[in-house]
CSV table of C-alpha atoms in Angstrom, one decimal:
chain,number,residue,atom,x,y,z
A,22,UNK,CA,-43.0,-42.6,-39.0
A,23,UNK,CA,-45.5,-45.1,-37.7
A,24,UNK,CA,-45.6,-45.1,-33.9
A,25,UNK,CA,-47.6,-47.5,-31.8
A,26,UNK,CA,-47.4,-47.1,-28.0
A,27,UNK,CA,-49.1,-49.7,-25.7
A,28,UNK,CA,-50.0,-49.2,-22.1
A,29,UNK,CA,-52.3,-50.5,-19.4
A,30,UNK,CA,-50.5,-53.7,-18.5
A,31,UNK,CA,-49.5,-54.8,-15.1
A,32,UNK,CA,-50.1,-57.4,-12.4
A,33,UNK,CA,-53.7,-58.7,-12.0
A,34,UNK,CA,-55.4,-61.5,-10.1
A,35,UNK,CA,-57.0,-64.4,-11.9
A,36,UNK,CA,-60.6,-63.7,-12.7
A,37,UNK,CA,-60.2,-59.9,-12.7
A,38,UNK,CA,-60.3,-57.4,-15.7
A,39,UNK,CA,-57.9,-55.1,-17.3
A,40,UNK,CA,-58.0,-52.7,-20.3
A,41,UNK,CA,-55.0,-52.2,-22.6
A,42,UNK,CA,-54.5,-49.1,-24.7
A,43,UNK,CA,-52.6,-48.5,-27.9
A,44,UNK,CA,-52.0,-44.9,-29.1
A,45,UNK,CA,-51.1,-44.5,-32.8
A,46,UNK,CA,-49.3,-41.7,-34.7
A,47,UNK,CA,-47.5,-41.1,-37.9
A,48,UNK,CA,-50.3,-42.5,-40.1
A,49,UNK,CA,-54.1,-42.1,-40.7
A,50,UNK,CA,-55.2,-44.4,-38.0
A,51,UNK,CA,-58.8,-44.6,-39.1
A,52,UNK,CA,-57.8,-46.0,-42.5
A,53,UNK,CA,-56.2,-49.3,-41.3
A,54,UNK,CA,-57.2,-52.5,-39.6
A,55,UNK,CA,-55.5,-53.1,-36.3
A,56,UNK,CA,-54.6,-56.1,-34.2
A,57,UNK,CA,-53.5,-57.3,-30.8
A,58,UNK,CA,-50.8,-60.1,-30.7
A,59,UNK,CA,-49.3,-61.6,-27.6
A,60,UNK,CA,-46.1,-63.4,-26.7
A,61,UNK,CA,-46.3,-65.5,-23.6
A,62,UNK,CA,-43.2,-66.5,-21.6
A,63,UNK,CA,-41.5,-69.5,-23.3
A,64,UNK,CA,-44.1,-69.4,-26.0
A,65,UNK,CA,-44.5,-68.2,-29.6
A,66,UNK,CA,-46.4,-65.3,-31.0
A,67,UNK,CA,-50.2,-65.7,-30.8
A,68,UNK,CA,-52.8,-63.5,-32.6
A,69,UNK,CA,-55.4,-62.3,-30.1
A,70,UNK,CA,-57.9,-60.1,-32.0
A,71,UNK,CA,-58.3,-58.0,-35.1
A,72,UNK,CA,-60.6,-55.1,-36.0
A,73,UNK,CA,-61.3,-53.6,-39.4
A,74,UNK,CA,-60.7,-49.9,-40.2
A,75,UNK,CA,-64.3,-48.9,-39.5
A,76,UNK,CA,-65.0,-51.5,-36.7
A,77,UNK,CA,-67.3,-53.3,-39.2
A,78,UNK,CA,-65.6,-56.7,-38.8
A,79,UNK,CA,-63.9,-58.0,-35.7
A,80,UNK,CA,-62.4,-61.4,-34.9
A,81,UNK,CA,-60.9,-63.2,-31.9
A,82,UNK,CA,-58.7,-66.2,-31.2
A,83,UNK,CA,-60.6,-69.1,-29.7
A,84,UNK,CA,-58.6,-68.8,-26.5
A,85,UNK,CA,-59.9,-65.3,-25.8
A,86,UNK,CA,-63.3,-65.3,-27.5
A,87,UNK,CA,-66.1,-64.3,-25.1
A,88,UNK,CA,-63.6,-62.9,-22.6
A,89,UNK,CA,-61.8,-60.2,-24.6
A,90,UNK,CA,-63.2,-57.2,-26.5
A,91,UNK,CA,-61.3,-55.2,-29.1
A,92,UNK,CA,-62.5,-51.8,-30.1
A,93,UNK,CA,-61.2,-48.5,-31.4
A,94,UNK,CA,-61.8,-44.8,-31.4
A,95,UNK,CA,-60.6,-43.4,-34.7
A,96,UNK,CA,-61.2,-39.8,-33.6
A,97,UNK,CA,-58.7,-40.4,-30.8
A,98,UNK,CA,-56.2,-42.6,-32.8
A,99,UNK,CA,-56.7,-45.3,-30.2
A,100,UNK,CA,-57.0,-49.0,-30.0
A,101,UNK,CA,-58.2,-50.9,-26.9
A,102,UNK,CA,-58.4,-54.4,-25.6
A,103,UNK,CA,-60.8,-55.0,-22.8
A,104,UNK,CA,-59.8,-58.2,-21.0
A,105,UNK,CA,-62.1,-60.0,-18.5
A,106,UNK,CA,-62.0,-63.3,-16.6
A,107,UNK,CA,-58.3,-63.2,-16.9
A,108,UNK,CA,-56.4,-66.5,-16.5
A,109,UNK,CA,-52.9,-67.3,-15.6
A,110,UNK,CA,-52.2,-68.4,-19.2
A,111,UNK,CA,-53.1,-64.9,-20.4
A,112,UNK,CA,-49.8,-63.8,-19.0
A,113,UNK,CA,-47.9,-62.3,-21.9
A,114,UNK,CA,-46.4,-59.2,-23.6
A,115,UNK,CA,-49.3,-57.7,-25.6
A,116,UNK,CA,-48.4,-56.0,-28.9
A,117,UNK,CA,-50.5,-53.6,-30.9
A,118,UNK,CA,-49.9,-54.2,-34.6
A,119,UNK,CA,-50.9,-52.3,-37.8
A,120,UNK,CA,-52.2,-53.7,-41.0
A,121,UNK,CA,-50.6,-52.6,-44.3
A,122,UNK,CA,-53.8,-52.5,-46.3
A,123,UNK,CA,-55.8,-49.3,-46.7
A,124,UNK,CA,-59.4,-49.6,-45.7
A,125,UNK,CA,-59.6,-53.4,-45.4
A,126,UNK,CA,-60.9,-55.9,-42.9
A,127,UNK,CA,-58.8,-57.7,-40.5
A,128,UNK,CA,-59.0,-61.0,-42.4
A,129,UNK,CA,-56.2,-62.2,-44.7
A,130,UNK,CA,-53.9,-59.7,-43.0
A,131,UNK,CA,-50.4,-59.4,-41.8
A,132,UNK,CA,-48.5,-57.0,-39.5
A,133,UNK,CA,-46.6,-54.2,-41.0
A,134,UNK,CA,-45.7,-52.3,-37.8
A,135,UNK,CA,-45.6,-53.2,-34.2
A,136,UNK,CA,-45.5,-51.4,-30.9
A,137,UNK,CA,-43.1,-52.3,-28.1
A,138,UNK,CA,-45.7,-54.1,-26.1
A,139,UNK,CA,-47.2,-53.9,-22.6
A,140,UNK,CA,-46.8,-56.7,-20.2
A,141,UNK,CA,-49.7,-58.4,-18.5
A,142,UNK,CA,-49.1,-60.8,-15.5
A,143,UNK,CA,-52.0,-62.8,-14.3
A,144,UNK,CA,-51.1,-64.2,-10.8
A,145,UNK,CA,-52.6,-64.5,-7.4
B,10,UNK,CA,-57.5,-75.3,-36.6
B,11,UNK,CA,-54.7,-74.8,-39.1
B,12,UNK,CA,-51.2,-75.7,-37.9
B,13,UNK,CA,-47.9,-74.3,-39.1
B,14,UNK,CA,-44.8,-76.3,-38.3
B,15,UNK,CA,-41.4,-74.8,-38.0
B,16,UNK,CA,-38.1,-76.4,-36.8
B,17,UNK,CA,-37.3,-75.2,-33.3
B,18,UNK,CA,-33.8,-74.3,-34.2
B,19,UNK,CA,-31.5,-73.8,-37.1
B,20,UNK,CA,-27.7,-73.1,-36.8
B,21,UNK,CA,-25.4,-71.7,-39.5
B,22,UNK,CA,-22.0,-70.3,-39.7
B,23,UNK,CA,-21.4,-66.7,-40.7
B,24,UNK,CA,-21.4,-66.1,-44.4
B,25,UNK,CA,-23.4,-69.2,-45.1
B,26,UNK,CA,-27.1,-69.6,-46.1
B,27,UNK,CA,-29.9,-70.2,-43.6
B,28,UNK,CA,-33.1,-71.8,-44.6
B,29,UNK,CA,-36.0,-71.8,-42.3
B,30,UNK,CA,-39.0,-73.9,-43.3
B,31,UNK,CA,-42.7,-73.5,-42.5
B,32,UNK,CA,-45.0,-76.5,-43.2
B,33,UNK,CA,-48.8,-76.6,-43.4
B,34,UNK,CA,-51.6,-78.3,-45.2
B,35,UNK,CA,-51.8,-76.9,-48.7
B,36,UNK,CA,-49.7,-73.9,-47.6
B,37,UNK,CA,-48.9,-73.2,-51.2
B,38,UNK,CA,-52.5,-71.9,-51.6
B,39,UNK,CA,-51.9,-69.4,-48.8
B,40,UNK,CA,-49.9,-66.2,-48.6
B,41,UNK,CA,-47.1,-66.6,-46.1
B,42,UNK,CA,-45.5,-63.8,-44.1
B,43,UNK,CA,-42.3,-63.9,-42.0
B,44,UNK,CA,-41.2,-62.0,-38.9
B,45,UNK,CA,-37.9,-61.6,-37.2
B,46,UNK,CA,-37.9,-61.1,-33.5
B,47,UNK,CA,-34.5,-60.3,-31.8
B,48,UNK,CA,-34.2,-60.7,-28.1
B,49,UNK,CA,-36.1,-58.1,-26.2
B,50,UNK,CA,-37.4,-56.5,-29.3
B,51,UNK,CA,-40.8,-56.3,-31.1
B,52,UNK,CA,-41.2,-58.5,-34.2
B,53,UNK,CA,-40.2,-57.0,-37.6
B,54,UNK,CA,-41.8,-58.0,-40.9
B,55,UNK,CA,-39.1,-59.3,-43.2
B,56,UNK,CA,-41.2,-61.0,-45.9
B,57,UNK,CA,-44.8,-60.7,-47.0
B,58,UNK,CA,-46.9,-62.3,-49.6
B,59,UNK,CA,-44.5,-65.3,-49.8
B,60,UNK,CA,-41.7,-63.4,-51.6
B,61,UNK,CA,-42.0,-59.6,-51.1
B,62,UNK,CA,-39.5,-57.7,-49.0
B,63,UNK,CA,-40.6,-54.5,-47.1
B,64,UNK,CA,-38.4,-51.5,-47.7
B,65,UNK,CA,-35.4,-51.5,-45.5
B,66,UNK,CA,-35.0,-55.3,-45.3
B,67,UNK,CA,-31.8,-56.5,-46.9
B,68,UNK,CA,-31.8,-58.4,-50.2
B,69,UNK,CA,-30.2,-61.2,-48.4
B,70,UNK,CA,-33.7,-62.1,-47.1
B,71,UNK,CA,-35.9,-64.0,-49.5
B,72,UNK,CA,-39.0,-66.2,-49.4
B,73,UNK,CA,-40.6,-69.0,-51.4
B,74,UNK,CA,-43.7,-71.1,-51.1
B,75,UNK,CA,-44.3,-74.3,-53.1
B,76,UNK,CA,-45.3,-77.8,-52.4
B,77,UNK,CA,-46.3,-78.1,-48.8
B,78,UNK,CA,-43.5,-75.8,-47.5
B,79,UNK,CA,-42.8,-72.2,-47.3
B,80,UNK,CA,-39.1,-71.2,-46.8
B,81,UNK,CA,-37.3,-68.1,-45.6
B,82,UNK,CA,-33.8,-67.9,-46.9
B,83,UNK,CA,-31.1,-65.7,-45.5
B,84,UNK,CA,-28.0,-65.5,-47.6
B,85,UNK,CA,-24.6,-64.5,-46.3
B,86,UNK,CA,-25.8,-64.8,-42.7
B,87,UNK,CA,-24.4,-62.2,-40.2
B,88,UNK,CA,-24.2,-62.3,-36.5
B,89,UNK,CA,-27.0,-59.7,-36.3
B,90,UNK,CA,-29.4,-62.1,-38.0
B,91,UNK,CA,-29.5,-64.2,-34.9
B,92,UNK,CA,-33.1,-64.1,-33.8
B,93,UNK,CA,-36.4,-66.0,-33.6
B,94,UNK,CA,-38.3,-66.2,-36.9
B,95,UNK,CA,-42.0,-66.8,-37.3
B,96,UNK,CA,-44.1,-67.6,-40.3
B,97,UNK,CA,-47.8,-66.5,-40.4
B,98,UNK,CA,-50.8,-67.1,-42.6
B,99,UNK,CA,-54.6,-66.5,-42.7
B,100,UNK,CA,-56.7,-69.5,-42.1
B,101,UNK,CA,-59.8,-69.2,-44.1
B,102,UNK,CA,-61.6,-72.0,-42.4
B,103,UNK,CA,-61.6,-70.4,-39.0
B,104,UNK,CA,-61.1,-66.7,-39.9
B,105,UNK,CA,-58.0,-66.7,-37.7
B,106,UNK,CA,-54.5,-65.4,-38.2
B,107,UNK,CA,-52.0,-68.2,-37.3
B,108,UNK,CA,-48.4,-68.2,-36.4
B,109,UNK,CA,-45.9,-71.0,-36.6
B,110,UNK,CA,-44.2,-72.0,-33.4
B,111,UNK,CA,-41.0,-70.1,-34.3
B,112,UNK,CA,-37.5,-71.0,-35.2
B,113,UNK,CA,-34.4,-69.8,-33.3
B,114,UNK,CA,-31.6,-69.0,-35.7
B,115,UNK,CA,-28.2,-69.4,-34.1
B,116,UNK,CA,-25.2,-68.0,-35.9
B,117,UNK,CA,-22.2,-70.1,-34.9
């Protein structure tokens, strides 16, 4: 069974940094693209970033480009999101999500499995 | 950037059919995926590639994509179907994954 477990969220002041972590199990992590998706309070779902199975291609939403960095460690079955220059509107529940496609890029993708999310609150 | 338009809410009586639409420019040329998000839960994929249903999703859920509208259809609606539903596509112009604004399905 696919399991994705996020952690690292919490309360952070505007302008500061935070790193999110997603631990994966139940599948060959290194064979699948992965994504971060967020759900802000009173808002809909928003794709944040995606990374191909081998880290060869990476993409970001315009709202986070230049501030967030997605990366992975296939040896540790781990996905990360390094967030800097955080803003109040980055406040959201951040989900880690798995692509369904074997050894593909993050483009033209969808989300087969989701974690339960980790909450990030940006506030002074 | 590519915009997907969903109605904010849809209401239906138990046993009836719910249709949730997702509009976008030339959406028929894109693959549309649908997610169900129940309160306090992570999203769940219910339809992918316009019409395909993941294992474990009831046959009551179906999808279509033609003209300028994709549609998620839920037959014989049950109280447990009450949730937010989101459509999603890949925007080739921006290399971004895009979600619709979401539709809250209320079972009367």
